[in-house]
Protein backbone atom coordinates (compact mmCIF):
# COMPACT_ATOMS: atom_id res chain seq x y z
CA MET A 1 0.00 -0.08 -0.01
CA ASP A 2 1.38 3.36 -0.93
CA ASP A 3 1.59 6.42 1.37
CA GLN A 4 -1.33 8.21 -0.18
CA LEU A 5 -3.66 5.24 0.40
CA ALA A 6 -2.45 4.86 3.97
CA LEU A 7 -3.22 8.62 4.36
CA ARG A 8 -6.76 8.05 3.13
CA ILE A 9 -7.31 5.35 5.73
CA GLN A 10 -5.79 7.56 8.42
CA LEU A 11 -8.08 10.53 7.49
CA PHE A 12 -11.16 8.30 7.60
CA ARG A 13 -10.12 7.19 11.05
CA GLU A 14 -9.18 10.67 12.39
CA THR A 15 -12.37 12.32 10.99
CA ARG A 16 -14.43 9.53 12.48
CA GLN A 17 -15.81 8.56 9.07
CA ALA A 18 -14.54 5.05 9.95
CA ARG A 19 -14.24 3.31 13.24
CA PRO A 20 -10.59 2.51 14.24
CA GLU A 21 -11.24 -1.20 14.07
CA VAL A 22 -12.73 -0.72 10.57
CA ALA A 23 -9.75 1.24 9.37
CA ALA A 24 -7.42 -1.38 10.76
CA PHE A 25 -9.38 -4.20 9.12
CA VAL A 26 -9.33 -2.44 5.71
CA ALA A 27 -5.59 -1.63 6.03
CA ALA A 28 -4.89 -5.32 6.75
CA GLU A 29 -7.02 -6.48 3.78
CA LEU A 30 -5.18 -4.08 1.57
CA ASP A 31 -1.87 -5.31 2.81
CA ALA A 32 -2.98 -8.94 2.09
CA LEU A 33 -3.93 -7.94 -1.52
CA THR A 34 -0.51 -6.41 -1.89
CA ALA A 35 1.06 -9.59 -0.53
CA GLU A 36 -0.89 -11.47 -3.22
CA GLY A 37 0.94 -9.42 -5.86
CA LEU A 38 -1.79 -6.92 -6.67
CA THR A 39 -0.89 -3.26 -7.23
CA VAL A 40 -2.55 -1.52 -4.29
CA THR A 41 -2.19 2.26 -4.52
CA GLU A 42 -4.30 5.33 -4.08
CA ASP A 43 -5.03 5.22 -7.70
CA THR A 44 -5.96 1.61 -7.95
CA ALA A 45 -7.58 0.91 -4.60
CA GLY A 46 -8.69 4.38 -3.15
CA LEU A 47 -12.32 3.85 -4.09
CA LEU A 48 -12.23 0.31 -2.83
CA ALA A 49 -10.89 1.45 0.53
CA SER A 50 -13.35 4.22 0.92
CA HIS A 51 -16.33 2.09 -0.08
CA LEU A 52 -15.39 -0.72 2.32
CA MET A 53 -14.72 1.54 5.28
CA ALA A 54 -18.02 3.42 4.76
CA ALA A 55 -20.12 0.26 4.34
CA LEU A 56 -18.60 -1.45 7.37
CA THR A 57 -18.95 1.61 9.51
CA ARG A 58 -22.53 1.95 8.53
CA LEU A 59 -23.27 -1.63 9.40
CA LEU A 60 -21.53 -1.36 12.82
CA ASN A 61 -23.43 1.83 13.54
CA GLY A 62 -26.71 0.04 12.84
CA GLU A 63 -27.43 2.18 9.76
CA PRO A 64 -29.23 0.59 6.86
CA VAL A 65 -27.24 -0.57 3.79
CA GLU A 66 -29.52 -0.49 0.88
CA THR A 67 -29.75 -2.88 -1.96
CA PHE A 68 -29.36 -1.39 -5.40
CA PRO A 69 -31.70 -1.69 -8.44
CA THR A 70 -28.59 -2.52 -10.58
CA ASP A 71 -27.71 -5.62 -8.65
CA GLY A 72 -28.77 -7.85 -11.67
CA GLN A 73 -26.59 -5.89 -13.98
CA VAL A 74 -23.64 -6.01 -11.61
CA THR A 75 -23.99 -9.80 -11.12
CA ALA A 76 -24.03 -10.27 -14.87
CA GLU A 77 -20.92 -8.15 -15.21
CA LEU A 78 -19.17 -10.23 -12.54
CA ALA A 79 -19.71 -13.49 -14.40
CA GLY A 80 -16.43 -12.89 -16.16
CA HIS A 81 -14.59 -12.28 -12.93
CA PRO A 82 -14.99 -15.28 -10.66
CA GLU A 83 -11.68 -14.63 -8.83
CA ALA A 84 -12.94 -11.22 -7.86
CA VAL A 85 -16.19 -12.66 -6.50
CA ALA A 86 -14.35 -15.26 -4.57
CA ARG A 87 -12.05 -12.63 -3.05
CA ALA A 88 -14.97 -10.37 -2.19
CA ARG A 89 -16.88 -13.25 -0.47
CA ALA A 90 -13.79 -14.28 1.50
CA MET A 91 -13.20 -10.63 2.55
CA ALA A 92 -16.88 -10.28 3.56
CA LEU A 93 -16.63 -13.41 5.65
CA ARG A 94 -13.51 -12.14 7.36
CA ALA A 95 -15.31 -8.78 8.08
CA GLN A 96 -18.18 -10.66 9.59
CA GLU A 97 -15.80 -12.79 11.76
CA ALA A 98 -13.50 -9.92 12.85
CA LEU A 99 -16.10 -7.07 13.20
CA GLY A 100 -19.50 -8.74 13.40
CA ALA A 101 -20.52 -6.76 10.21
CA PRO A 102 -22.20 -9.01 7.66
CA LEU A 103 -21.99 -7.34 4.28
CA PRO A 104 -25.28 -7.82 2.27
CA GLY A 105 -25.03 -9.29 -1.21
CA SER A 106 -25.27 -6.02 -2.95
CA GLU A 107 -22.19 -4.71 -1.06
CA VAL A 108 -20.36 -7.90 -1.79
CA ASN A 109 -21.11 -7.39 -5.55
CA PHE A 110 -19.70 -3.88 -5.43
CA LEU A 111 -16.71 -5.02 -3.52
CA SER A 112 -16.29 -7.65 -6.30
CA LEU A 113 -16.34 -4.95 -8.97
CA HIS A 114 -13.69 -2.97 -7.08
CA LEU A 115 -11.55 -6.10 -6.82
CA ALA A 116 -12.00 -6.95 -10.46
CA VAL A 117 -10.79 -3.43 -11.43
CA LEU A 118 -7.87 -3.80 -9.02
CA ALA A 119 -6.87 -7.13 -10.62
CA GLN A 120 -7.12 -5.55 -14.13
CA ASN A 121 -4.74 -2.74 -13.03
CA SER A 122 -2.20 -5.14 -11.56
CA PRO A 123 0.41 -7.20 -13.50
CA ALA A 124 -0.48 -10.78 -14.10
CA PRO A 125 1.33 -13.02 -11.57
CA HIS A 126 3.43 -14.78 -14.23
CA HIS A 127 4.52 -11.44 -15.63
CA ALA A 128 5.69 -10.32 -12.28
CA SER A 129 7.80 -13.42 -11.69
CA GLU A 130 9.23 -13.13 -15.19
CA ARG A 131 10.41 -9.54 -14.47
CA ARG A 132 12.09 -10.61 -11.20
CA SER A 133 13.88 -13.48 -13.02
CA GLN A 134 15.10 -11.14 -15.79
CA SER A 135 16.59 -8.56 -13.32
């Protein structure tokens, strides 16, 4: 995670837009994505971080998280990104276990979209290993 993205998370925490435990959870998830070889920066993951912190904070505050009329379209778009859906479901499960915040299906769908975009903006794993071996 780059410094600008870390600053985004810090600002959410300091301005109380995100609970400290939510900010810590999101930072840990972004670090895990980085460890998987994804390019996690302000440019590639800023919206993902903000969306996830806001959704989890709303859930923990007992505020409603609405379903979206575009859920069917989002689900259709995600058919070509099963790895992003699997990552989002696993992240949602970890959020529920760590924070007691069960993300509804529509939020998992949007999280999947963010993760699909993140994967598209990251080098393919075999390309990263090829670059390392060529250095």
